[in-house]
mmCIF file of C-alpha atoms in Angstrom:
data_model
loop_
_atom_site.group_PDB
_atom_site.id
_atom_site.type_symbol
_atom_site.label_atom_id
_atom_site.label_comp_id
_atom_site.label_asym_id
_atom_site.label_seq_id
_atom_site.Cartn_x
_atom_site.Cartn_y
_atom_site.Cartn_z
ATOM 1 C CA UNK A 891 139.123 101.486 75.411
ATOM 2 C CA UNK A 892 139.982 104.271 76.762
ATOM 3 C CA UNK A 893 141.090 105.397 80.103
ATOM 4 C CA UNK A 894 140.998 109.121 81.492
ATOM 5 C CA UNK A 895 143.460 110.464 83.779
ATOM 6 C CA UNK A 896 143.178 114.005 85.231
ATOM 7 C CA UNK A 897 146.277 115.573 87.250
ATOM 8 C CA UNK A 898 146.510 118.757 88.549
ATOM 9 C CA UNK A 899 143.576 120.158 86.883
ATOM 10 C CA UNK A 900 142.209 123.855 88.464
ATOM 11 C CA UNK A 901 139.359 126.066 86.601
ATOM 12 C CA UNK A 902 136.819 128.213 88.159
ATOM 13 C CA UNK A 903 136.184 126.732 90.908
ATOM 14 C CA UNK A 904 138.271 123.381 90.419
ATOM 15 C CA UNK A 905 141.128 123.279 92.496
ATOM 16 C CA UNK A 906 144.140 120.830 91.761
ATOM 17 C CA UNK A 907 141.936 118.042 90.871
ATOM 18 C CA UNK A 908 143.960 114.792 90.483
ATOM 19 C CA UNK A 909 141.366 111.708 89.177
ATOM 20 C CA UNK A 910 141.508 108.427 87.386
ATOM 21 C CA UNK A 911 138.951 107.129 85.578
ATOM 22 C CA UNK A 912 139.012 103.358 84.929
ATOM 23 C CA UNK A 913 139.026 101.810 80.923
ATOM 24 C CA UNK A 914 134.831 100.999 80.644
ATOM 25 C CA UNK A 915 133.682 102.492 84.247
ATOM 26 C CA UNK A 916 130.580 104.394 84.856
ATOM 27 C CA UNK A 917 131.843 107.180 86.901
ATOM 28 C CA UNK A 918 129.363 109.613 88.418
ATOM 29 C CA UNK A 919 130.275 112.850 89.648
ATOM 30 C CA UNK A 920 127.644 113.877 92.880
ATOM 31 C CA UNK A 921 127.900 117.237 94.647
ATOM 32 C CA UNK A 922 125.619 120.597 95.243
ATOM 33 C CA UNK A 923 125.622 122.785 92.811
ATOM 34 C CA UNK A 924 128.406 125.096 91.608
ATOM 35 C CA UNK A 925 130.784 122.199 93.199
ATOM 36 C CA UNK A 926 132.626 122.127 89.705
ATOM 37 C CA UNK A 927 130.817 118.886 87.758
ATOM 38 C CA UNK A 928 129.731 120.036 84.668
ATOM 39 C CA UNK A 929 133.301 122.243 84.772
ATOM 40 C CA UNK A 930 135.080 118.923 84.697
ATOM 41 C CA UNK A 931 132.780 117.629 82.212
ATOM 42 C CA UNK A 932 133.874 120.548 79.614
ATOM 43 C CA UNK A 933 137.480 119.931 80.528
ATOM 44 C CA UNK A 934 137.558 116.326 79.788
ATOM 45 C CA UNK A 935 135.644 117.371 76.627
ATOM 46 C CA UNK A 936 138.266 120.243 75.838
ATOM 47 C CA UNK A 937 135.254 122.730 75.301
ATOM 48 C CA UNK A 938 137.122 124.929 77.979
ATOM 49 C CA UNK A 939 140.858 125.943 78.643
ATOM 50 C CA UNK A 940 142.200 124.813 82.117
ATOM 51 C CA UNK A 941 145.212 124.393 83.988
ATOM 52 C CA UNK A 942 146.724 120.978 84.407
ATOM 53 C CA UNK A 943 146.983 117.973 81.983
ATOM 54 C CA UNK A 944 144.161 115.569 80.194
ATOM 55 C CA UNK A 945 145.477 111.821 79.040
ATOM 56 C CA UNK A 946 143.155 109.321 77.074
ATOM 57 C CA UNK A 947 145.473 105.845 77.238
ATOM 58 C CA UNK A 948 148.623 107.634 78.211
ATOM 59 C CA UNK A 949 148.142 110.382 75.539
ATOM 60 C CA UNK A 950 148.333 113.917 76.300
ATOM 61 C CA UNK A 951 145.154 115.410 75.078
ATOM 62 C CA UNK A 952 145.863 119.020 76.424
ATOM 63 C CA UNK A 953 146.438 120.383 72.525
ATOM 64 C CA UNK A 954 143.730 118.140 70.437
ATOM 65 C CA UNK A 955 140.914 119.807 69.853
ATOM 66 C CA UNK A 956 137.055 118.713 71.018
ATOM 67 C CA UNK A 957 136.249 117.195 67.428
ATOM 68 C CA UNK A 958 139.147 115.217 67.602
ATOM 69 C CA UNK A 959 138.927 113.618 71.195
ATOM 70 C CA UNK A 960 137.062 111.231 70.201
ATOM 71 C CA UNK A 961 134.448 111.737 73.070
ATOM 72 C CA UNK A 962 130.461 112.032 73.430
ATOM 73 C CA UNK A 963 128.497 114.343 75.010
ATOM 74 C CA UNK A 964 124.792 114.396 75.799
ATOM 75 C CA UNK A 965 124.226 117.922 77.258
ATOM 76 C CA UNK A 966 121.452 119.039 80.207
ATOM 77 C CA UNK A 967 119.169 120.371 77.160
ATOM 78 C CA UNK A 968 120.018 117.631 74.839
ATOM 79 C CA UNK A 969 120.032 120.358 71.723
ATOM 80 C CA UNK A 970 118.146 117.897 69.438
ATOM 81 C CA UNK A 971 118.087 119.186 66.087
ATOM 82 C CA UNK A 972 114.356 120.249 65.319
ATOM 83 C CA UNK A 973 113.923 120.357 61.924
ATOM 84 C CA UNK A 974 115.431 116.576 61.734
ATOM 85 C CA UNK A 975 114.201 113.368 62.486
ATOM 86 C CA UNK A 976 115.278 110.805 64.914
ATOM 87 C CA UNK A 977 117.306 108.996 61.512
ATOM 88 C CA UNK A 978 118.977 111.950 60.978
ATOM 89 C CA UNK A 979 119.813 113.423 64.410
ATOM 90 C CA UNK A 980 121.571 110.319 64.897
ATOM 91 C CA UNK A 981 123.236 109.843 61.783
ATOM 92 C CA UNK A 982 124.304 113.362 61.626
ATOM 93 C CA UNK A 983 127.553 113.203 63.601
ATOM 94 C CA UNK A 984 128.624 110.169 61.361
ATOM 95 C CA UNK A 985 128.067 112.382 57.890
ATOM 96 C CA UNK A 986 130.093 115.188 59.689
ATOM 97 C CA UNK A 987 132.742 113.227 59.877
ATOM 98 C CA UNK A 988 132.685 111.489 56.628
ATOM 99 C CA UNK A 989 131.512 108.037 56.969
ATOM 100 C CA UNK A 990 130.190 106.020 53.945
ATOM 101 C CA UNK A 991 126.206 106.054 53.438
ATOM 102 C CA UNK A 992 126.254 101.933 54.007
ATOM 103 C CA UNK A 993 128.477 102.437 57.163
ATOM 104 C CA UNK A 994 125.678 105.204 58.589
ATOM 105 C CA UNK A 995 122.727 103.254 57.929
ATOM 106 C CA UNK A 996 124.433 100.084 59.628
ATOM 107 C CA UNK A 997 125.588 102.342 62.713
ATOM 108 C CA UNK A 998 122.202 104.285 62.909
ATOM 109 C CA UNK A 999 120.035 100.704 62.836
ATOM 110 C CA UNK A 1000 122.237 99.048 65.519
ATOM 111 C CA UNK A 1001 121.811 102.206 67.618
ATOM 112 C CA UNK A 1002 118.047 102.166 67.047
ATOM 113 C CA UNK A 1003 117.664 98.836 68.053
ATOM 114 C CA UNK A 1004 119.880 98.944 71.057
ATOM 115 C CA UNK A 1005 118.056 101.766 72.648
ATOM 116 C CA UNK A 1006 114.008 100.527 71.420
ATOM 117 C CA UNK A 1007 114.129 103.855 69.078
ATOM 118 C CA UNK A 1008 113.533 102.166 66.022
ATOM 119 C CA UNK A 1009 109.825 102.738 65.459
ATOM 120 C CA UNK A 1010 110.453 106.178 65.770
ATOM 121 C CA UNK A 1011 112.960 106.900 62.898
ATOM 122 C CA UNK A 1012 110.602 109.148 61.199
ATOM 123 C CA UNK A 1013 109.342 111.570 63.676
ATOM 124 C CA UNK A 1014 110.812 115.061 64.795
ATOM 125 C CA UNK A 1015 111.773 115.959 68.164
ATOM 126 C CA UNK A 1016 108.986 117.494 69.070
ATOM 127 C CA UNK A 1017 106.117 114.538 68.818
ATOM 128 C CA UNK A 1018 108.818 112.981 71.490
ATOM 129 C CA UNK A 1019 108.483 111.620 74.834
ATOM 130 C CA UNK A 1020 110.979 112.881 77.595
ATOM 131 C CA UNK A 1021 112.649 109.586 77.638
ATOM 132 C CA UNK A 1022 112.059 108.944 73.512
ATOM 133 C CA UNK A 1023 114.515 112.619 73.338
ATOM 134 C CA UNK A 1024 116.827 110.970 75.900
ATOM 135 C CA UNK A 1025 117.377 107.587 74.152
ATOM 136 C CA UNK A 1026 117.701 109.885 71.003
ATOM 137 C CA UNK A 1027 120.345 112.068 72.353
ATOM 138 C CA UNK A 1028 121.990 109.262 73.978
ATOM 139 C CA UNK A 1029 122.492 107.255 70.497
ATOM 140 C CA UNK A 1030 123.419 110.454 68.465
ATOM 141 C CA UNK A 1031 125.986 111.099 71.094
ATOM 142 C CA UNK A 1032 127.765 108.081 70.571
ATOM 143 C CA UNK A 1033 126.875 107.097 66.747
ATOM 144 C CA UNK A 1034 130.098 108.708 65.763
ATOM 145 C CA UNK A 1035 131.866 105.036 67.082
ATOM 146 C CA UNK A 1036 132.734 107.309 70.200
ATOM 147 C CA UNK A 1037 134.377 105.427 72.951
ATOM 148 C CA UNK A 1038 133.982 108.430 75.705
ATOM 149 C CA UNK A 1039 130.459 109.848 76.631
ATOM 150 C CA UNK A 1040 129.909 112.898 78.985
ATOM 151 C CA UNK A 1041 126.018 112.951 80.306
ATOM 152 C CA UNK A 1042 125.421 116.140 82.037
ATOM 153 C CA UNK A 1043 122.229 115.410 84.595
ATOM 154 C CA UNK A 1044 120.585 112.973 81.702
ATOM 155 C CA UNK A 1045 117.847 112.059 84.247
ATOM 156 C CA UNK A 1046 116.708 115.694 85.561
ATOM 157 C CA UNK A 1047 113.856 115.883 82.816
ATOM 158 C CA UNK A 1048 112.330 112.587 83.783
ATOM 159 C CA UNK A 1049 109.914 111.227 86.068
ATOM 160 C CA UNK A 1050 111.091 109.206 88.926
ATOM 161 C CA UNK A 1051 109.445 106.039 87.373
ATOM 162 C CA UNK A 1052 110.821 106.273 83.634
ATOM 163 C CA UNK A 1053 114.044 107.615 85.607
ATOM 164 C CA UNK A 1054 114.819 104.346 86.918
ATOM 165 C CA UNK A 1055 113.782 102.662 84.476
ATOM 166 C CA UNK A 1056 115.448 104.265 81.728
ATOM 167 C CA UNK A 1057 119.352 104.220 84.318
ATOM 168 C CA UNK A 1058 118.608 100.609 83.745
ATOM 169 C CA UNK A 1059 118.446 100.535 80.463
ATOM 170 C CA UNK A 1060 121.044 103.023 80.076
ATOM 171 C CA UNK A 1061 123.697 101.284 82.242
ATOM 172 C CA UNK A 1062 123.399 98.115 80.446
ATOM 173 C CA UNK A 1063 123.737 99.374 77.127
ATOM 174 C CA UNK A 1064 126.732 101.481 77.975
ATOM 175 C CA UNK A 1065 128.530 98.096 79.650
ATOM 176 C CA UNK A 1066 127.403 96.563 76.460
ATOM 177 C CA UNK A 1067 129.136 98.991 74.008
ATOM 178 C CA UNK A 1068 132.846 99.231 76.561
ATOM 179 C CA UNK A 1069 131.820 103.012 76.792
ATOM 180 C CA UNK A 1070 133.685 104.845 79.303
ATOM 181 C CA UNK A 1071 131.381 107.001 80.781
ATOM 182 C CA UNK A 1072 131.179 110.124 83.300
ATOM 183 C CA UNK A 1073 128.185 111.781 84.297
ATOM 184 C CA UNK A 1074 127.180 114.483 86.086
ATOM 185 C CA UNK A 1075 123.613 113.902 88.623
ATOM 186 C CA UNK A 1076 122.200 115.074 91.539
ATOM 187 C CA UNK A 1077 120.102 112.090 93.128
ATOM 188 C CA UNK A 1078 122.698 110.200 95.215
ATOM 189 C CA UNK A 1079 119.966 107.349 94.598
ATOM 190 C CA UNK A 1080 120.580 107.109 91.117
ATOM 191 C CA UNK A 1081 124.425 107.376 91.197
ATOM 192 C CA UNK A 1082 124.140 104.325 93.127
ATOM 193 C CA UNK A 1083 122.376 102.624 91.000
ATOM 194 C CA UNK A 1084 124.049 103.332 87.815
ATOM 195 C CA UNK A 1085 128.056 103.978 88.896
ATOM 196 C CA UNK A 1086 130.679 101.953 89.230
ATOM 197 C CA UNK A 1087 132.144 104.333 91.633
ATOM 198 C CA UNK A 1088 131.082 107.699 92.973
ATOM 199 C CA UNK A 1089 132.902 111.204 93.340
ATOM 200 C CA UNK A 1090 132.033 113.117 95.784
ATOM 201 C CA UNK A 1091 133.207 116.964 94.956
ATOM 202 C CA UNK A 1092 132.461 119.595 97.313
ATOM 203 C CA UNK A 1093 134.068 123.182 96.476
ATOM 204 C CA UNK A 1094 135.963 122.376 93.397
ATOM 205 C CA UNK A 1095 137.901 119.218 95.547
ATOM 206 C CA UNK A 1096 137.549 115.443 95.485
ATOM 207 C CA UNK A 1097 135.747 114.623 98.961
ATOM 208 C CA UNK A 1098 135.946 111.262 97.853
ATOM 209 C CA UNK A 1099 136.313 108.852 95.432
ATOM 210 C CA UNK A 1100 135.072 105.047 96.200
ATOM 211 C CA UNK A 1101 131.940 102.416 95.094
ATOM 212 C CA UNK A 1102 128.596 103.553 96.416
ATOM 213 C CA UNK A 1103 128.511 101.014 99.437
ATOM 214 C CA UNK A 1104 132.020 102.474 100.395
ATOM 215 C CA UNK A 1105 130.387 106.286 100.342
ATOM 216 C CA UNK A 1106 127.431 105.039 102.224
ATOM 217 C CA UNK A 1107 129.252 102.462 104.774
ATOM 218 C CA UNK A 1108 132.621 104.497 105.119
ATOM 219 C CA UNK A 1109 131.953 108.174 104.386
ATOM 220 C CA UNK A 1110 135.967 109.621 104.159
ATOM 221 C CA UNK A 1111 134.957 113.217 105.451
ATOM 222 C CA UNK A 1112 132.117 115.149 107.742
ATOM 223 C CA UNK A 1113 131.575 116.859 104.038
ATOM 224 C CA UNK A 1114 130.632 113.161 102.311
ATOM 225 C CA UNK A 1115 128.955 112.086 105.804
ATOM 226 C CA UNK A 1116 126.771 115.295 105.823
ATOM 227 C CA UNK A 1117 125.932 115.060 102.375
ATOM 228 C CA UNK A 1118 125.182 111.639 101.909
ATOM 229 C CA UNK A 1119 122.511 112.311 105.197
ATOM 230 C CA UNK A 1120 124.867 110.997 107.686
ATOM 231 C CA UNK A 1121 123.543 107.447 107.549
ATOM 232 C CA UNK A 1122 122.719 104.754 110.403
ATOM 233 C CA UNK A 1123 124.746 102.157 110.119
ATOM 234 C CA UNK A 1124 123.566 98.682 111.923
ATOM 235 C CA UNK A 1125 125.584 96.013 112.193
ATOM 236 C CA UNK A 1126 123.962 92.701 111.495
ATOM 237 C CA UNK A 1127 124.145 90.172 114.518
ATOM 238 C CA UNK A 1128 122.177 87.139 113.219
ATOM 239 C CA UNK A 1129 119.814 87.063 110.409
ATOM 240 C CA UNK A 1130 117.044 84.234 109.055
ATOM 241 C CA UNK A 1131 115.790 83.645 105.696
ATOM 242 C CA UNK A 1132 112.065 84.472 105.718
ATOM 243 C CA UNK A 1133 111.308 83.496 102.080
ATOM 244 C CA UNK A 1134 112.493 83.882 98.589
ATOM 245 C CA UNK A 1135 114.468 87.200 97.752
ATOM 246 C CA UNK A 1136 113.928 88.679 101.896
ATOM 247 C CA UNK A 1137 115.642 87.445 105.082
ATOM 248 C CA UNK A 1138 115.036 89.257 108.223
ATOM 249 C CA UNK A 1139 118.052 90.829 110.120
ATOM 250 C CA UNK A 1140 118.351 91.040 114.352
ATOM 251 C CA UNK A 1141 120.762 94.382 115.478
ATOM 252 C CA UNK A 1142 120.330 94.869 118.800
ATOM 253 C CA UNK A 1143 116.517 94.953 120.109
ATOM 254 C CA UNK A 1144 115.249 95.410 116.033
ATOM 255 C CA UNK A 1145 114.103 92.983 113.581
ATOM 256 C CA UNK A 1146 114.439 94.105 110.185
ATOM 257 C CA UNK A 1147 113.124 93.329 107.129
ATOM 258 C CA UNK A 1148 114.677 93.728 104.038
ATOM 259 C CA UNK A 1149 115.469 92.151 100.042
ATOM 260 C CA UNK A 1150 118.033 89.599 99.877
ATOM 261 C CA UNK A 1151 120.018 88.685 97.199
ATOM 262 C CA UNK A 1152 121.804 85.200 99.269
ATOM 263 C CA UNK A 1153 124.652 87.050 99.928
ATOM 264 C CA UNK A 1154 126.000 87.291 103.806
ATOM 265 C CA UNK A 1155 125.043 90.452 105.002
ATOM 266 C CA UNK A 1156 127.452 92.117 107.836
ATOM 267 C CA UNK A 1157 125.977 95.906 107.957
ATOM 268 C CA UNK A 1158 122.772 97.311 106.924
ATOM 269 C CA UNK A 1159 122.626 101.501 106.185
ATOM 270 C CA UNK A 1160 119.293 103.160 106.958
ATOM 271 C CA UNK A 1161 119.574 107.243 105.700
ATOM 272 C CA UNK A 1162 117.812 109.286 108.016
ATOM 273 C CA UNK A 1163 115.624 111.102 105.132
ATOM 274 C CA UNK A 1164 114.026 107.405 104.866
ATOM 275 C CA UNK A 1165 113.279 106.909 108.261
ATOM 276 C CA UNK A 1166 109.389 108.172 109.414
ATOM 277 C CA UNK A 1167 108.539 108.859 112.516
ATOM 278 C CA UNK A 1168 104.931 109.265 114.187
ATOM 279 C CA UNK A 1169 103.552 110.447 117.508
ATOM 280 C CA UNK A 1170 100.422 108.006 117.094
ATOM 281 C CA UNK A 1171 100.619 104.531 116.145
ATOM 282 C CA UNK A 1172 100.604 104.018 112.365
ATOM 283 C CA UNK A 1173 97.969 101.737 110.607
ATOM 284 C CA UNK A 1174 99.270 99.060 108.811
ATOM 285 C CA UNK A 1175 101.429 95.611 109.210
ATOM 286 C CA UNK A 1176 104.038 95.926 112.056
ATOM 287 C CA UNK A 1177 107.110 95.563 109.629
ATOM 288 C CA UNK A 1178 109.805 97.723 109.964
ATOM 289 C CA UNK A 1179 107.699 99.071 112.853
ATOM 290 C CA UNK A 1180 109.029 99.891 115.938
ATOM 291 C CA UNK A 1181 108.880 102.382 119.616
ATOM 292 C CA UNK A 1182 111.105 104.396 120.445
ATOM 293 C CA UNK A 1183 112.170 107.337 122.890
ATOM 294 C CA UNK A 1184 113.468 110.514 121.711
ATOM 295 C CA UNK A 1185 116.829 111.332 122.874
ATOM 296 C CA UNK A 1186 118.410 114.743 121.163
ATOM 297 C CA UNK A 1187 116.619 116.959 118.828
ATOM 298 C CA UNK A 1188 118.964 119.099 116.590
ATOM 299 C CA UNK A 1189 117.098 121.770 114.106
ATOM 300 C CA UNK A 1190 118.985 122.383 110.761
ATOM 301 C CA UNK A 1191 117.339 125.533 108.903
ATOM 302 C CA UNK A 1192 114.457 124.061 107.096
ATOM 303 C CA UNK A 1193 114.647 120.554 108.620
ATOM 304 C CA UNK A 1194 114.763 118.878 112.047
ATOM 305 C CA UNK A 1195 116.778 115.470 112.962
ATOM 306 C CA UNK A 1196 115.513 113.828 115.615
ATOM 307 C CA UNK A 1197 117.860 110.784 117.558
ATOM 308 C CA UNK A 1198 115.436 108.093 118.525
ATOM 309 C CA UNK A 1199 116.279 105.114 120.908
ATOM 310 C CA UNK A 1200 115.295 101.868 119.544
ATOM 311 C CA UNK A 1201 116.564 99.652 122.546
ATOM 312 C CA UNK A 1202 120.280 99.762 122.516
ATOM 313 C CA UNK A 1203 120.355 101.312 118.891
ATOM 314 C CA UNK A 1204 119.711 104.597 118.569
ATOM 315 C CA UNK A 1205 118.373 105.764 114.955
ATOM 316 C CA UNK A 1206 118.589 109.598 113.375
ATOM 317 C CA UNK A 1207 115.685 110.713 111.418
ATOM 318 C CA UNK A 1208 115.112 113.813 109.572
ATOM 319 C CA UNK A 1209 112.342 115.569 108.698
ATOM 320 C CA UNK A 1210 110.722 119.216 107.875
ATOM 321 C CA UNK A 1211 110.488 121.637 110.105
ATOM 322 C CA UNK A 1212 107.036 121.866 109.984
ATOM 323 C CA UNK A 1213 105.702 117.961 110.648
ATOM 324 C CA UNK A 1214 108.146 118.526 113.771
ATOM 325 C CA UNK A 1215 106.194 121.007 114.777
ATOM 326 C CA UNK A 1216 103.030 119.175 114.421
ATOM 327 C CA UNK A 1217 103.790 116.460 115.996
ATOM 328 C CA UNK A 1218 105.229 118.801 119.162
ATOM 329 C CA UNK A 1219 108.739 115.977 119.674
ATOM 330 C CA UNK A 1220 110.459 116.614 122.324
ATOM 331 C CA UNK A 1221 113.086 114.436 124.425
ATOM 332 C CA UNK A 1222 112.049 111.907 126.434
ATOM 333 C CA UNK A 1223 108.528 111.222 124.063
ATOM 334 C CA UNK A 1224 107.744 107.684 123.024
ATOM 335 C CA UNK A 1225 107.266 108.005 119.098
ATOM 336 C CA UNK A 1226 106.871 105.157 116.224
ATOM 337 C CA UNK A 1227 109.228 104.719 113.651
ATOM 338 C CA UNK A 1228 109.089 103.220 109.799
ATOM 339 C CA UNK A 1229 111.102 102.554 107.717
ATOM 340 C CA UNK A 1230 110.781 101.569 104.334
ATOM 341 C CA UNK A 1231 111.396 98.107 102.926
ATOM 342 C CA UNK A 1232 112.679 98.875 99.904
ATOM 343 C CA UNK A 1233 114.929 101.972 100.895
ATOM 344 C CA UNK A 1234 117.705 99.675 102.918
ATOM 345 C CA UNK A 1235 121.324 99.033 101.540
ATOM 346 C CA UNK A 1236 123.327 96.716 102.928
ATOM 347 C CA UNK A 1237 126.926 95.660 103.084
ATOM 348 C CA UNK A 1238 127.745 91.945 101.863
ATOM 349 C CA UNK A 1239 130.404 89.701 104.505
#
């Protein structure tokens, strides 16, 4: 299947971009906006001229033309055909190209089924769901026996819940069918979750290019450090097994409490936008719970981060201007701190 190479590539805002993308991977591209994603998207697909050189396998795809690259795309505004229905948006690619009437059915059915769409063969795009459109899109992309599919922010119309659910979904179907995939999205959450690896571009350049526990445990550059939320990372010095699927970790003065998979654990990353703090002592269970005293406060336009000492660990958390405010922080102020369960990473011995 195939495997994308990218050297020397500059457009817009793109600036030499050299990139390999691995036979199969889920690759997902992760930067602010106007960084150059969906530009690289549109090169890979050839819908754009550029400077530099495209191979699939080796083969110079500079001079074949988008119809003929053999690749997928599922755009931002998925551009469902309206006056079809979900049969025929799917299948339409397939009689474009030529395919025998037995052959579409077949490749139509399998997509169906594959993506839990087949109930809804007869209705129009409009009587759809969010995530019914999506799955939709997703199979017409591909129905074509495509081997390369571009998603451009496929999870931005979703909610959070059916989000998650459906990069699930989505990630296993695309290891399923040997797809090599890139896709453009902005939650660094859901990159994790779904990539193989993660690109980090900032101003048209490669910050860097690595697995999402490498981004999060070894940011390459201030740029991927700042925008991943410049993480806390806490090294693990003895842990115990409290009961099936968590184990509780020791760093320092703090217990922590997090899901475990039994794999060794040797760091655990906490991101300072999931790390709460309080001037008054939170109801609840005392997990994850801790006191601390304030040590630096640095405001950042709209936000604050706040340093907190946590024995002989010392935490960042960041928060909105205008809870700091509220709560009236200030160095040297004993303050509680939470953080969630089920927001931890971790980095395996």
């Amino acid at each position: 299947m195939p495997r994308i190479e990218l050297k020397n590539i500059s457009k817009y805002v793109l600036h030499d971009i050299n990139l390999e993308i691995k036979d199969k991977e889920l690759l997902a591209l992760v930067g602010p906006n106007g960084a150059g994603k969906s530009t690289l998207l549109n090169i890979i697909a050839g819908l754009i001229n550029y400077s530099g050189e495209v191979f699939f396998d080796n083969k110079r795809m500079d001079r074949i033309p988008p119809h003929k690259r053999g690749v997928g795309y599922l755009f931002q505004d998925l551009a469902l055909f309206p006056h079809l229905n979900v049969f025929s948006n799917i299948a339409y690619g397939l009689k474009i190209q030529g395919y025998p009437a037995k052959t579409i059915h077949k490749r139509v059915a399998e997509l169906m089924d594959a993506l839990n769409i087949t109930k809804l063969k007869e209705r129009y795009p409009l009587s759809l769901s969010g995530g019914e459109k999506q799955r939709v899109a997703i199979a017409r992309a591909i129905a074509p026996f495509q081997k390369i599919l571009l998603l451009d922010e496929p999870f931005s119309g979703l909610d959070p819940q059916t989000s998650k659910y459906f990069r699930t979904e989505l990630g296993e179907l695309l290891k399923r069918l040997e797809i090599t995939s890139v896709f453009v999205i902005h939650d660094l959450l859901g990159a994790e979750e779904l990539a193989d690896r993660i690109a980090i571009i900032h101003n048209g350049r490669i910050e860097q290019l690595a697995t999402p526990k490498d981004i999060f445990f070894n940011p390459g550059t201030d740029v991927v450090s700042e925008f991943i939320g410049m993480p806390n990372i806490l090294n693990c010095d003895d842990c115990h097994i409290l009961s099936s699927g968590l184990i509780e970790i020791i760093s320092g003065d703090m217990k922590i409490v997090l899901p475990y998979e039994g794999t060794g654990i040797k760091k655990i990353a906490i991101s300072p936008h999931d790390i709460f703090i309080s001037d008054v002592k939170p109801p609840g269970p005392a997990l994850n719970r801790y006191r601390g005293i304030v040590t630096e406060v640095l405001p950042i336009n709209s936000t604050t981060r706040v340093r907190v000492a946590i024995g002989n660990n010392k935490l960042l958390a960041e928060l909105q201007k205008s809870t700091f405010d509220e709560m009236r922080i200030e160095v040297g102020k004993e303050i509680y701190v939470i953080i969630k369960l089920r927001r931890l990473r971790y980095f395996e011995v």
